[in-house]
PDB file of N, CA and C in Angstrom:
ATOM      1  N   MET A   1      21.167  50.536  -1.301  1.00 30.00           N
ATOM      2  CA  MET A   1      21.983  49.193  -1.096  1.00 30.00           C
ATOM      3  C   MET A   1      23.335  49.643  -1.460  1.00 30.00           C
ATOM      4  N   ASP A   2      23.935  50.513  -2.099  1.00 33.00           N
ATOM      5  CA  ASP A   2      25.000  51.012  -1.772  1.00 33.00           C
ATOM      6  C   ASP A   2      25.840  51.050  -0.444  1.00 33.00           C
ATOM      7  N   ARG A   3      25.125  51.651   0.511  1.00 35.00           N
ATOM      8  CA  ARG A   3      25.653  51.653   1.663  1.00 35.00           C
ATOM      9  C   ARG A   3      26.254  50.226   2.255  1.00 35.00           C
ATOM     10  N   ILE A   4      24.905  49.415   2.220  1.00 34.00           N
ATOM     11  CA  ILE A   4      24.917  48.077   2.536  1.00 34.00           C
ATOM     12  C   ILE A   4      26.579  47.426   1.889  1.00 34.00           C
ATOM     13  N   SER A   5      26.488  47.662   0.687  1.00 32.00           N
ATOM     14  CA  SER A   5      27.583  46.888  -0.052  1.00 32.00           C
ATOM     15  C   SER A   5      28.640  47.525   0.504  1.00 32.00           C
ATOM     16  N   ALA A   6      28.854  49.024   0.819  1.00 35.00           N
ATOM     17  CA  ALA A   6      29.986  49.502   1.392  1.00 35.00           C
ATOM     18  C   ALA A   6      30.611  48.939   2.593  1.00 35.00           C
ATOM     19  N   LEU A   7      29.646  48.272   3.430  1.00 38.00           N
ATOM     20  CA  LEU A   7      29.914  47.745   4.831  1.00 38.00           C
ATOM     21  C   LEU A   7      30.821  46.604   4.417  1.00 38.00           C
ATOM     22  N   GLY A   8      30.669  45.831   3.534  1.00 37.00           N
ATOM     23  CA  GLY A   8      31.639  44.479   3.610  1.00 37.00           C
ATOM     24  C   GLY A   8      32.723  44.855   2.394  1.00 37.00           C
ATOM     25  N   ALA A   9      33.018  46.137   1.881  1.00 36.00           N
ATOM     26  CA  ALA A   9      33.799  46.143   0.574  1.00 36.00           C
ATOM     27  C   ALA A   9      35.285  46.100   1.280  1.00 36.00           C
ATOM     28  N   GLY A  10      35.701  46.284   2.328  1.00 38.00           N
ATOM     29  CA  GLY A  10      36.863  46.252   2.985  1.00 38.00           C
ATOM     30  C   GLY A  10      37.461  44.633   3.445  1.00 38.00           C
ATOM     31  N   THR A  11      36.290  43.941   3.306  1.00 41.00           N
ATOM     32  CA  THR A  11      36.583  42.654   4.214  1.00 41.00           C
ATOM     33  C   THR A  11      36.398  41.348   2.951  1.00 41.00           C
ATOM     34  N   GLY A  12      36.346  41.850   1.771  1.00 42.00           N
ATOM     35  CA  GLY A  12      35.980  40.847   0.610  1.00 42.00           C
ATOM     36  C   GLY A  12      34.676  39.991   0.717  1.00 42.00           C
ATOM     37  N   THR A  13      33.807  40.503   1.524  1.00 48.00           N
ATOM     38  CA  THR A  13      32.620  39.692   1.721  1.00 48.00           C
ATOM     39  C   THR A  13      31.391  40.694   1.044  1.00 48.00           C
ATOM     40  N   ALA A  14      30.684  40.261   0.243  1.00 50.00           N
ATOM     41  CA  ALA A  14      29.830  40.640  -0.519  1.00 50.00           C
ATOM     42  C   ALA A  14      28.599  40.733   0.406  1.00 50.00           C
ATOM     43  N   ILE A  15      27.964  41.977   0.536  1.00 55.00           N
ATOM     44  CA  ILE A  15      26.756  42.207   1.385  1.00 55.00           C
ATOM     45  C   ILE A  15      25.679  42.956   0.673  1.00 55.00           C
ATOM     46  N   HIS A  16      24.762  42.399  -0.103  1.00 55.00           N
ATOM     47  CA  HIS A  16      23.709  43.057  -0.835  1.00 55.00           C
ATOM     48  C   HIS A  16      22.474  42.883  -0.282  1.00 55.00           C
ATOM     49  N   THR A  17      22.173  41.913   0.746  1.00 65.00           N
ATOM     50  CA  THR A  17      20.909  41.780   1.225  1.00 65.00           C
ATOM     51  C   THR A  17      20.742  41.896   2.802  1.00 65.00           C
ATOM     52  N   LEU A  18      19.578  42.127   3.225  1.00 65.00           N
ATOM     53  CA  LEU A  18      19.580  42.324   4.797  1.00 65.00           C
ATOM     54  C   LEU A  18      20.062  40.991   5.336  1.00 65.00           C
ATOM     55  N   SER A  19      19.635  39.877   4.685  1.00 71.00           N
ATOM     56  CA  SER A  19      20.306  38.534   5.096  1.00 71.00           C
ATOM     57  C   SER A  19      21.668  38.245   4.945  1.00 71.00           C
ATOM     58  N   ASP A  20      22.203  38.884   4.174  1.00 69.00           N
ATOM     59  CA  ASP A  20      23.798  38.789   3.976  1.00 69.00           C
ATOM     60  C   ASP A  20      24.327  39.632   5.133  1.00 69.00           C
ATOM     61  N   TYR A  21      23.651  40.746   5.581  1.00 70.00           N
ATOM     62  CA  TYR A  21      24.384  41.788   6.435  1.00 70.00           C
ATOM     63  C   TYR A  21      24.047  40.967   7.584  1.00 70.00           C
ATOM     64  N   ARG A  22      22.986  40.400   7.964  1.00 70.00           N
ATOM     65  CA  ARG A  22      22.676  39.807   9.340  1.00 70.00           C
ATOM     66  C   ARG A  22      23.684  38.482   9.475  1.00 70.00           C
ATOM     67  N   HIS A  23      24.045  37.848   8.359  1.00 71.00           N
ATOM     68  CA  HIS A  23      25.025  36.764   8.339  1.00 71.00           C
ATOM     69  C   HIS A  23      26.334  37.353   8.769  1.00 71.00           C
ATOM     70  N   HIS A  24      26.588  38.265   7.900  1.00 68.00           N
ATOM     71  CA  HIS A  24      28.151  38.955   8.261  1.00 68.00           C
ATOM     72  C   HIS A  24      28.332  39.551   9.904  1.00 68.00           C
ATOM     73  N   LEU A  25      27.061  39.949  10.338  1.00 71.00           N
ATOM     74  CA  LEU A  25      27.149  40.293  11.614  1.00 71.00           C
ATOM     75  C   LEU A  25      27.253  39.342  12.693  1.00 71.00           C
ATOM     76  N   LYS A  26      26.526  38.130  12.293  1.00 70.00           N
ATOM     77  CA  LYS A  26      26.695  36.936  13.303  1.00 70.00           C
ATOM     78  C   LYS A  26      28.031  36.401  13.338  1.00 70.00           C
ATOM     79  N   ARG A  27      28.648  36.254  11.820  1.00 68.00           N
ATOM     80  CA  ARG A  27      29.728  35.589  12.010  1.00 68.00           C
ATOM     81  C   ARG A  27      31.012  36.273  12.511  1.00 68.00           C
ATOM     82  N   ASN A  28      30.829  37.650  12.633  1.00 69.00           N
ATOM     83  CA  ASN A  28      31.772  38.355  13.206  1.00 69.00           C
ATOM     84  C   ASN A  28      31.410  38.769  14.601  1.00 69.00           C
ATOM     85  N   MET A  29      30.441  38.283  15.005  1.00 70.00           N
ATOM     86  CA  MET A  29      29.929  38.871  16.382  1.00 70.00           C
ATOM     87  C   MET A  29      29.746  40.111  16.652  1.00 70.00           C
ATOM     88  N   ILE A  30      28.906  40.848  15.759  1.00 76.00           N
ATOM     89  CA  ILE A  30      28.474  42.276  15.811  1.00 76.00           C
ATOM     90  C   ILE A  30      27.133  42.129  15.991  1.00 76.00           C
ATOM     91  N   GLN A  31      26.582  43.006  16.653  1.00 76.00           N
ATOM     92  CA  GLN A  31      25.210  43.041  17.238  1.00 76.00           C
ATOM     93  C   GLN A  31      24.420  44.143  16.158  1.00 76.00           C
ATOM     94  N   ALA A  32      23.373  43.676  15.736  1.00 75.00           N
ATOM     95  CA  ALA A  32      22.595  44.496  14.590  1.00 75.00           C
ATOM     96  C   ALA A  32      21.910  45.540  15.673  1.00 75.00           C
ATOM     97  N   LEU A  33      21.643  46.904  15.069  1.00 79.00           N
ATOM     98  CA  LEU A  33      21.081  47.951  16.050  1.00 79.00           C
ATOM     99  C   LEU A  33      19.640  47.724  16.348  1.00 79.00           C
ATOM    100  N   ASP A  34      18.933  46.819  15.532  1.00 78.00           N
ATOM    101  CA  ASP A  34      17.551  46.486  16.154  1.00 78.00           C
ATOM    102  C   ASP A  34      17.223  45.529  17.341  1.00 78.00           C
ATOM    103  N   THR A  35      18.624  44.982  17.613  1.00 79.00           N
ATOM    104  CA  THR A  35      18.785  43.835  18.871  1.00 79.00           C
ATOM    105  C   THR A  35      19.173  44.325  19.910  1.00 79.00           C
ATOM    106  N   ILE A  36      19.634  45.670  20.011  1.00 79.00           N
ATOM    107  CA  ILE A  36      20.601  46.273  21.395  1.00 79.00           C
ATOM    108  C   ILE A  36      19.536  46.033  22.389  1.00 79.00           C
ATOM    109  N   GLN A  37      20.043  45.955  23.524  1.00 80.00           N
ATOM    110  CA  GLN A  37      19.398  46.049  24.741  1.00 80.00           C
ATOM    111  C   GLN A  37      20.173  46.814  25.869  1.00 80.00           C
ATOM    112  N   ALA A  38      19.375  47.242  26.797  1.00 81.00           N
ATOM    113  CA  ALA A  38      20.500  47.899  27.796  1.00 81.00           C
ATOM    114  C   ALA A  38      21.099  47.128  28.565  1.00 81.00           C
ATOM    115  N   ASN A  39      22.181  47.710  29.197  1.00 83.00           N
ATOM    116  CA  ASN A  39      23.075  46.910  30.320  1.00 83.00           C
ATOM    117  C   ASN A  39      23.815  45.788  29.821  1.00 83.00           C
ATOM    118  N   GLN A  40      24.599  45.971  28.376  1.00 83.00           N
ATOM    119  CA  GLN A  40      25.386  44.714  27.708  1.00 83.00           C
ATOM    120  C   GLN A  40      26.384  45.205  27.401  1.00 83.00           C
ATOM    121  N   ILE A  41      27.422  44.503  27.151  1.00 85.00           N
ATOM    122  CA  ILE A  41      28.729  44.857  26.449  1.00 85.00           C
ATOM    123  C   ILE A  41      28.751  44.209  25.152  1.00 85.00           C
ATOM    124  N   THR A  42      28.763  44.930  23.812  1.00 82.00           N
ATOM    125  CA  THR A  42      28.674  44.419  22.486  1.00 82.00           C
ATOM    126  C   THR A  42      29.566  45.086  21.394  1.00 82.00           C
ATOM    127  N   THR A  43      29.600  44.467  20.593  1.00 82.00           N
ATOM    128  CA  THR A  43      30.326  45.072  19.414  1.00 82.00           C
ATOM    129  C   THR A  43      29.383  45.685  18.250  1.00 82.00           C
ATOM    130  N   LEU A  44      29.747  46.735  17.885  1.00 82.00           N
ATOM    131  CA  LEU A  44      28.859  47.603  17.051  1.00 82.00           C
ATOM    132  C   LEU A  44      29.301  47.659  15.629  1.00 82.00           C
ATOM    133  N   LEU A  45      28.627  47.797  14.602  1.00 83.00           N
ATOM    134  CA  LEU A  45      28.846  48.461  13.371  1.00 83.00           C
ATOM    135  C   LEU A  45      27.885  49.350  12.535  1.00 83.00           C
ATOM    136  N   PHE A  46      28.061  50.371  12.644  1.00 86.00           N
ATOM    137  CA  PHE A  46      27.014  51.322  11.992  1.00 86.00           C
ATOM    138  C   PHE A  46      27.562  52.504  11.300  1.00 86.00           C
ATOM    139  N   VAL A  47      26.619  52.942  10.458  1.00 86.00           N
ATOM    140  CA  VAL A  47      26.683  54.167   9.652  1.00 86.00           C
ATOM    141  C   VAL A  47      26.179  55.443  10.383  1.00 86.00           C
ATOM    142  N   VAL A  48      26.848  56.676  10.527  1.00 90.00           N
ATOM    143  CA  VAL A  48      26.350  57.723  11.405  1.00 90.00           C
ATOM    144  C   VAL A  48      25.630  58.506  10.271  1.00 90.00           C
ATOM    145  N   SER A  49      24.292  58.854  10.682  1.00 91.00           N
ATOM    146  CA  SER A  49      23.390  59.592   9.948  1.00 91.00           C
ATOM    147  C   SER A  49      23.147  61.029  10.370  1.00 91.00           C
ATOM    148  N   LYS A  50      23.732  61.364  11.746  1.00 93.00           N
ATOM    149  CA  LYS A  50      23.656  62.788  11.876  1.00 93.00           C
ATOM    150  C   LYS A  50      24.748  62.756  13.447  1.00 93.00           C
ATOM    151  N   LEU A  51      25.318  63.980  13.244  1.00 92.00           N
ATOM    152  CA  LEU A  51      26.562  64.132  14.280  1.00 92.00           C
ATOM    153  C   LEU A  51      26.160  65.476  14.996  1.00 92.00           C
ATOM    154  N   ASP A  52      26.484  65.715  16.244  1.00 94.00           N
ATOM    155  CA  ASP A  52      26.206  66.995  16.823  1.00 94.00           C
ATOM    156  C   ASP A  52      27.601  67.216  17.568  1.00 94.00           C
ATOM    157  N   PRO A  53      28.046  68.519  17.496  1.00 95.00           N
ATOM    158  CA  PRO A  53      29.411  68.776  18.086  1.00 95.00           C
ATOM    159  C   PRO A  53      29.637  68.239  19.409  1.00 95.00           C
ATOM    160  N   ILE A  54      30.968  67.816  20.072  1.00 95.00           N
ATOM    161  CA  ILE A  54      31.142  67.329  21.334  1.00 95.00           C
ATOM    162  C   ILE A  54      30.951  68.339  22.198  1.00 95.00           C
ATOM    163  N   GLN A  55      30.443  67.734  23.521  1.00 95.00           N
ATOM    164  CA  GLN A  55      29.631  68.705  24.642  1.00 95.00           C
ATOM    165  C   GLN A  55      30.514  68.347  25.701  1.00 95.00           C
ATOM    166  N   LYS A  56      30.532  69.177  26.853  1.00 95.00           N
ATOM    167  CA  LYS A  56      31.087  68.850  28.220  1.00 95.00           C
ATOM    168  C   LYS A  56      29.887  68.335  28.702  1.00 95.00           C
ATOM    169  N   THR A  57      29.957  67.249  29.692  1.00 92.00           N
ATOM    170  CA  THR A  57      28.871  66.820  30.467  1.00 92.00           C
ATOM    171  C   THR A  57      28.784  67.739  31.801  1.00 92.00           C
ATOM    172  N   LEU A  58      27.950  67.456  32.724  1.00 93.00           N
ATOM    173  CA  LEU A  58      27.929  68.250  34.013  1.00 93.00           C
ATOM    174  C   LEU A  58      28.894  67.650  35.017  1.00 93.00           C
ATOM    175  N   GLY A  59      29.508  66.591  34.672  1.00 92.00           N
ATOM    176  CA  GLY A  59      30.830  66.110  35.350  1.00 92.00           C
ATOM    177  C   GLY A  59      31.926  66.520  34.686  1.00 92.00           C
ATOM    178  N   THR A  60      33.024  65.595  34.528  1.00 93.00           N
ATOM    179  CA  THR A  60      34.281  65.604  34.047  1.00 93.00           C
ATOM    180  C   THR A  60      34.599  65.187  32.548  1.00 93.00           C
ATOM    181  N   ASP A  61      33.666  64.543  32.207  1.00 92.00           N
ATOM    182  CA  ASP A  61      33.384  64.039  30.883  1.00 92.00           C
ATOM    183  C   ASP A  61      33.226  64.864  29.801  1.00 92.00           C
ATOM    184  N   TYR A  62      33.391  64.157  28.651  1.00 94.00           N
ATOM    185  CA  TYR A  62      32.552  64.857  27.176  1.00 94.00           C
ATOM    186  C   TYR A  62      31.912  63.736  26.643  1.00 94.00           C
ATOM    187  N   VAL A  63      30.935  64.407  25.920  1.00 92.00           N
ATOM    188  CA  VAL A  63      30.043  63.347  25.061  1.00 92.00           C
ATOM    189  C   VAL A  63      29.747  63.738  23.672  1.00 92.00           C
ATOM    190  N   LEU A  64      29.918  63.005  22.693  1.00 92.00           N
ATOM    191  CA  LEU A  64      29.673  62.850  21.470  1.00 92.00           C
ATOM    192  C   LEU A  64      28.166  62.385  21.142  1.00 92.00           C
ATOM    193  N   PRO A  65      27.365  63.089  20.845  1.00 92.00           N
ATOM    194  CA  PRO A  65      25.984  62.651  20.466  1.00 92.00           C
ATOM    195  C   PRO A  65      25.937  62.512  19.059  1.00 92.00           C
ATOM    196  N   LEU A  66      25.437  61.413  18.352  1.00 91.00           N
ATOM    197  CA  LEU A  66      25.374  61.039  17.386  1.00 91.00           C
ATOM    198  C   LEU A  66      24.103  59.842  17.043  1.00 91.00           C
ATOM    199  N   TRP A  67      23.656  60.201  15.773  1.00 91.00           N
ATOM    200  CA  TRP A  67      22.583  59.088  15.381  1.00 91.00           C
ATOM    201  C   TRP A  67      23.052  57.851  14.509  1.00 91.00           C
ATOM    202  N   ALA A  68      22.844  56.960  14.649  1.00 88.00           N
ATOM    203  CA  ALA A  68      23.420  55.652  14.085  1.00 88.00           C
ATOM    204  C   ALA A  68      22.357  55.038  13.073  1.00 88.00           C
ATOM    205  N   ILE A  69      22.447  54.385  12.091  1.00 87.00           N
ATOM    206  CA  ILE A  69      21.791  53.588  11.549  1.00 87.00           C
ATOM    207  C   ILE A  69      22.461  52.163  10.727  1.00 87.00           C
ATOM    208  N   ASP A  70      21.835  51.278  10.641  1.00 83.00           N
ATOM    209  CA  ASP A  70      22.413  50.118   9.697  1.00 83.00           C
ATOM    210  C   ASP A  70      21.136  49.690   9.130  1.00 83.00           C
ATOM    211  N   PRO A  71      21.317  48.759   8.243  1.00 79.00           N
ATOM    212  CA  PRO A  71      20.055  48.060   7.547  1.00 79.00           C
ATOM    213  C   PRO A  71      18.976  47.349   8.249  1.00 79.00           C
ATOM    214  N   THR A  72      19.202  46.916   9.599  1.00 78.00           N
ATOM    215  CA  THR A  72      18.293  46.298  10.284  1.00 78.00           C
ATOM    216  C   THR A  72      17.519  47.446  11.266  1.00 78.00           C
ATOM    217  N   ALA A  73      17.899  48.704  11.248  1.00 79.00           N
ATOM    218  CA  ALA A  73      17.201  49.650  12.017  1.00 79.00           C
ATOM    219  C   ALA A  73      16.204  50.663  11.078  1.00 79.00           C
ATOM    220  N   SER A  74      14.770  50.796  11.721  1.00 81.00           N
ATOM    221  CA  SER A  74      13.858  51.452  10.801  1.00 81.00           C
ATOM    222  C   SER A  74      14.152  52.790  10.809  1.00 81.00           C
ATOM    223  N   ASN A  75      14.755  53.410  12.164  1.00 85.00           N
ATOM    224  CA  ASN A  75      14.884  54.819  12.321  1.00 85.00           C
ATOM    225  C   ASN A  75      16.388  54.929  12.974  1.00 85.00           C
ATOM    226  N   PRO A  76      17.103  55.822  12.723  1.00 88.00           N
ATOM    227  CA  PRO A  76      18.204  56.260  13.372  1.00 88.00           C
ATOM    228  C   PRO A  76      18.142  56.073  14.850  1.00 88.00           C
ATOM    229  N   ILE A  77      19.053  55.503  15.593  1.00 85.00           N
ATOM    230  CA  ILE A  77      19.195  55.447  16.826  1.00 85.00           C
ATOM    231  C   ILE A  77      20.264  56.416  17.612  1.00 85.00           C
ATOM    232  N   ARG A  78      19.861  56.826  18.523  1.00 86.00           N
ATOM    233  CA  ARG A  78      20.858  58.116  19.080  1.00 86.00           C
ATOM    234  C   ARG A  78      21.863  57.269  19.865  1.00 86.00           C
ATOM    235  N   VAL A  79      23.000  57.575  19.684  1.00 86.00           N
ATOM    236  CA  VAL A  79      24.295  56.748  20.339  1.00 86.00           C
ATOM    237  C   VAL A  79      25.177  58.332  21.028  1.00 86.00           C
ATOM    238  N   SER A  80      25.399  57.984  22.347  1.00 87.00           N
ATOM    239  CA  SER A  80      26.402  59.075  23.022  1.00 87.00           C
ATOM    240  C   SER A  80      27.564  58.454  23.447  1.00 87.00           C
ATOM    241  N   ILE A  81      28.678  58.791  22.726  1.00 87.00           N
ATOM    242  CA  ILE A  81      30.012  58.268  23.289  1.00 87.00           C
ATOM    243  C   ILE A  81      30.528  59.199  24.119  1.00 87.00           C
ATOM    244  N   TYR A  82      30.846  58.593  25.433  1.00 88.00           N
ATOM    245  CA  TYR A  82      31.710  59.585  26.491  1.00 88.00           C
ATOM    246  C   TYR A  82      33.149  59.193  26.678  1.00 88.00           C
ATOM    247  N   ARG A  83      33.618  60.141  26.625  1.00 89.00           N
ATOM    248  CA  ARG A  83      35.162  59.811  27.139  1.00 89.00           C
ATOM    249  C   ARG A  83      35.602  60.873  28.190  1.00 89.00           C
ATOM    250  N   ARG A  84      36.806  60.874  28.699  1.00 93.00           N
ATOM    251  CA  ARG A  84      37.263  61.647  29.714  1.00 93.00           C
ATOM    252  C   ARG A  84      38.114  62.940  29.187  1.00 93.00           C
ATOM    253  N   SER A  85      38.423  62.826  27.804  1.00 93.00           N
ATOM    254  CA  SER A  85      38.945  64.339  27.316  1.00 93.00           C
ATOM    255  C   SER A  85      38.218  64.186  25.511  1.00 93.00           C
ATOM    256  N   VAL A  86      38.302  65.322  25.157  1.00 93.00           N
ATOM    257  CA  VAL A  86      38.172  65.489  23.729  1.00 93.00           C
ATOM    258  C   VAL A  86      39.045  64.660  22.708  1.00 93.00           C
ATOM    259  N   GLU A  87      40.343  64.518  23.220  1.00 93.00           N
ATOM    260  CA  GLU A  87      41.206  63.967  22.431  1.00 93.00           C
ATOM    261  C   GLU A  87      41.019  62.435  22.426  1.00 93.00           C
ATOM    262  N   SER A  88      40.395  61.822  23.352  1.00 89.00           N
ATOM    263  CA  SER A  88      40.220  60.479  23.164  1.00 89.00           C
ATOM    264  C   SER A  88      39.088  60.243  22.506  1.00 89.00           C
ATOM    265  N   MET A  89      38.204  60.947  22.012  1.00 88.00           N
ATOM    266  CA  MET A  89      37.059  60.680  21.141  1.00 88.00           C
ATOM    267  C   MET A  89      37.438  60.020  19.831  1.00 88.00           C
ATOM    268  N   PRO A  90      36.365  59.043  19.421  1.00 86.00           N
ATOM    269  CA  PRO A  90      36.856  58.671  18.212  1.00 86.00           C
ATOM    270  C   PRO A  90      36.646  59.882  16.935  1.00 86.00           C
ATOM    271  N   ASP A  91      37.372  59.410  15.806  1.00 86.00           N
ATOM    272  CA  ASP A  91      37.490  60.502  14.836  1.00 86.00           C
ATOM    273  C   ASP A  91      36.265  60.116  13.910  1.00 86.00           C
ATOM    274  N   VAL A  92      35.123  60.650  14.187  1.00 87.00           N
ATOM    275  CA  VAL A  92      33.879  60.695  13.586  1.00 87.00           C
ATOM    276  C   VAL A  92      33.787  62.114  12.851  1.00 87.00           C
ATOM    277  N   ARG A  93      33.834  62.157  11.466  1.00 87.00           N
ATOM    278  CA  ARG A  93      33.740  63.698  10.848  1.00 87.00           C
ATOM    279  C   ARG A  93      32.227  63.899  10.635  1.00 87.00           C
ATOM    280  N   GLY A  94      31.519  63.035  10.331  1.00 88.00           N
ATOM    281  CA  GLY A  94      30.018  63.373   9.599  1.00 88.00           C
ATOM    282  C   GLY A  94      29.335  62.259   9.441  1.00 88.00           C
ATOM    283  N   PRO A  95      28.131  62.529   8.698  1.00 89.00           N
ATOM    284  CA  PRO A  95      27.289  61.564   8.152  1.00 89.00           C
ATOM    285  C   PRO A  95      27.894  60.889   7.044  1.00 89.00           C
ATOM    286  N   GLY A  96      27.748  59.444   7.117  1.00 86.00           N
ATOM    287  CA  GLY A  96      28.137  58.627   6.156  1.00 86.00           C
ATOM    288  C   GLY A  96      29.304  57.997   6.574  1.00 86.00           C
ATOM    289  N   ASP A  97      30.233  58.508   7.739  1.00 85.00           N
ATOM    290  CA  ASP A  97      31.139  57.684   8.393  1.00 85.00           C
ATOM    291  C   ASP A  97      30.600  56.302   8.950  1.00 85.00           C
ATOM    292  N   ILE A  98      31.617  55.405   8.940  1.00 83.00           N
ATOM    293  CA  ILE A  98      31.221  53.810   9.212  1.00 83.00           C
ATOM    294  C   ILE A  98      31.885  53.691  10.560  1.00 83.00           C
ATOM    295  N   VAL A  99      31.216  53.453  11.806  1.00 84.00           N
ATOM    296  CA  VAL A  99      32.021  53.359  13.029  1.00 84.00           C
ATOM    297  C   VAL A  99      31.843  51.987  13.459  1.00 84.00           C
ATOM    298  N   TYR A 100      33.020  51.449  13.883  1.00 80.00           N
ATOM    299  CA  TYR A 100      33.204  50.208  14.468  1.00 80.00           C
ATOM    300  C   TYR A 100      33.560  50.117  16.075  1.00 80.00           C
ATOM    301  N   PHE A 101      32.659  49.415  16.603  1.00 81.00           N
ATOM    302  CA  PHE A 101      32.995  49.586  18.406  1.00 81.00           C
ATOM    303  C   PHE A 101      32.969  47.973  18.951  1.00 81.00           C
ATOM    304  N   GLU A 102      34.270  47.719  19.610  1.00 79.00           N
ATOM    305  CA  GLU A 102      34.339  46.680  20.245  1.00 79.00           C
ATOM    306  C   GLU A 102      34.237  47.030  21.620  1.00 79.00           C
ATOM    307  N   GLY A 103      33.664  46.251  22.579  1.00 82.00           N
ATOM    308  CA  GLY A 103      33.202  46.474  24.057  1.00 82.00           C
ATOM    309  C   GLY A 103      32.493  47.471  24.396  1.00 82.00           C
ATOM    310  N   ALA A 104      31.555  47.651  23.380  1.00 82.00           N
ATOM    311  CA  ALA A 104      30.670  49.046  23.695  1.00 82.00           C
ATOM    312  C   ALA A 104      29.750  48.613  24.819  1.00 82.00           C
ATOM    313  N   LYS A 105      29.515  49.465  25.907  1.00 83.00           N
ATOM    314  CA  LYS A 105      28.509  49.363  26.893  1.00 83.00           C
ATOM    315  C   LYS A 105      27.277  50.282  26.630  1.00 83.00           C
ATOM    316  N   THR A 106      26.309  49.403  26.718  1.00 81.00           N
ATOM    317  CA  THR A 106      24.767  50.032  26.478  1.00 81.00           C
ATOM    318  C   THR A 106      24.188  50.248  27.932  1.00 81.00           C
ATOM    319  N   GLY A 107      23.423  51.314  27.927  1.00 76.00           N
ATOM    320  CA  GLY A 107      22.898  51.947  29.339  1.00 76.00           C
ATOM    321  C   GLY A 107      21.273  52.481  28.750  1.00 76.00           C
ATOM    322  N   LEU A 108      20.708  53.090  29.737  1.00 66.00           N
ATOM    323  CA  LEU A 108      19.342  53.348  29.676  1.00 66.00           C
ATOM    324  C   LEU A 108      19.445  54.913  29.860  1.00 66.00           C
ATOM    325  N   LYS A 109      18.614  55.945  29.104  1.00 65.00           N
ATOM    326  CA  LYS A 109      18.471  57.296  29.167  1.00 65.00           C
ATOM    327  C   LYS A 109      16.982  57.216  28.852  1.00 65.00           C
ATOM    328  N   ASP A 110      16.294  57.974  29.794  1.00 60.00           N
ATOM    329  CA  ASP A 110      14.696  58.558  29.754  1.00 60.00           C
ATOM    330  C   ASP A 110      14.259  57.418  29.211  1.00 60.00           C
ATOM    331  N   GLY A 111      14.390  55.878  29.567  1.00 54.00           N
ATOM    332  CA  GLY A 111      13.859  54.768  29.506  1.00 54.00           C
ATOM    333  C   GLY A 111      14.128  54.334  28.061  1.00 54.00           C
ATOM    334  N   LYS A 112      15.289  54.701  27.408  1.00 58.00           N
ATOM    335  CA  LYS A 112      15.459  54.125  26.291  1.00 58.00           C
ATOM    336  C   LYS A 112      16.824  54.001  26.211  1.00 58.00           C
ATOM    337  N   CYS A 113      17.463  52.710  25.716  1.00 57.00           N
ATOM    338  CA  CYS A 113      18.319  52.239  25.298  1.00 57.00           C
ATOM    339  C   CYS A 113      19.618  52.853  24.553  1.00 57.00           C
ATOM    340  N   VAL A 114      20.584  53.039  25.213  1.00 55.00           N
ATOM    341  CA  VAL A 114      21.484  54.116  24.503  1.00 55.00           C
ATOM    342  C   VAL A 114      23.027  53.497  24.590  1.00 55.00           C
TER     343      VAL A 114
END
């Protein structure tokens, strides 16, 4: 529960239960990881559970592969962040970092939502 409490610590909102967390997400128009579907634009808030090094794609972009978790997800969800340059990647340093994305576009890879 320490992680859930930490998510609301900066906003002055006490988040102690899954119900509190879902209410906070809904009030702030943030989508829970267990409700993400492909081909939508959404706002996400999650904790990084695992992080791989930035990689060059086969094209001109770079990708930062990581695994995300929030209190609604039973297992970490793979998230791939694509950017045109390494310098434009978000400053994610490792497990435990809290990530907030507005206007995140979801897609499908190997039949799974990413």
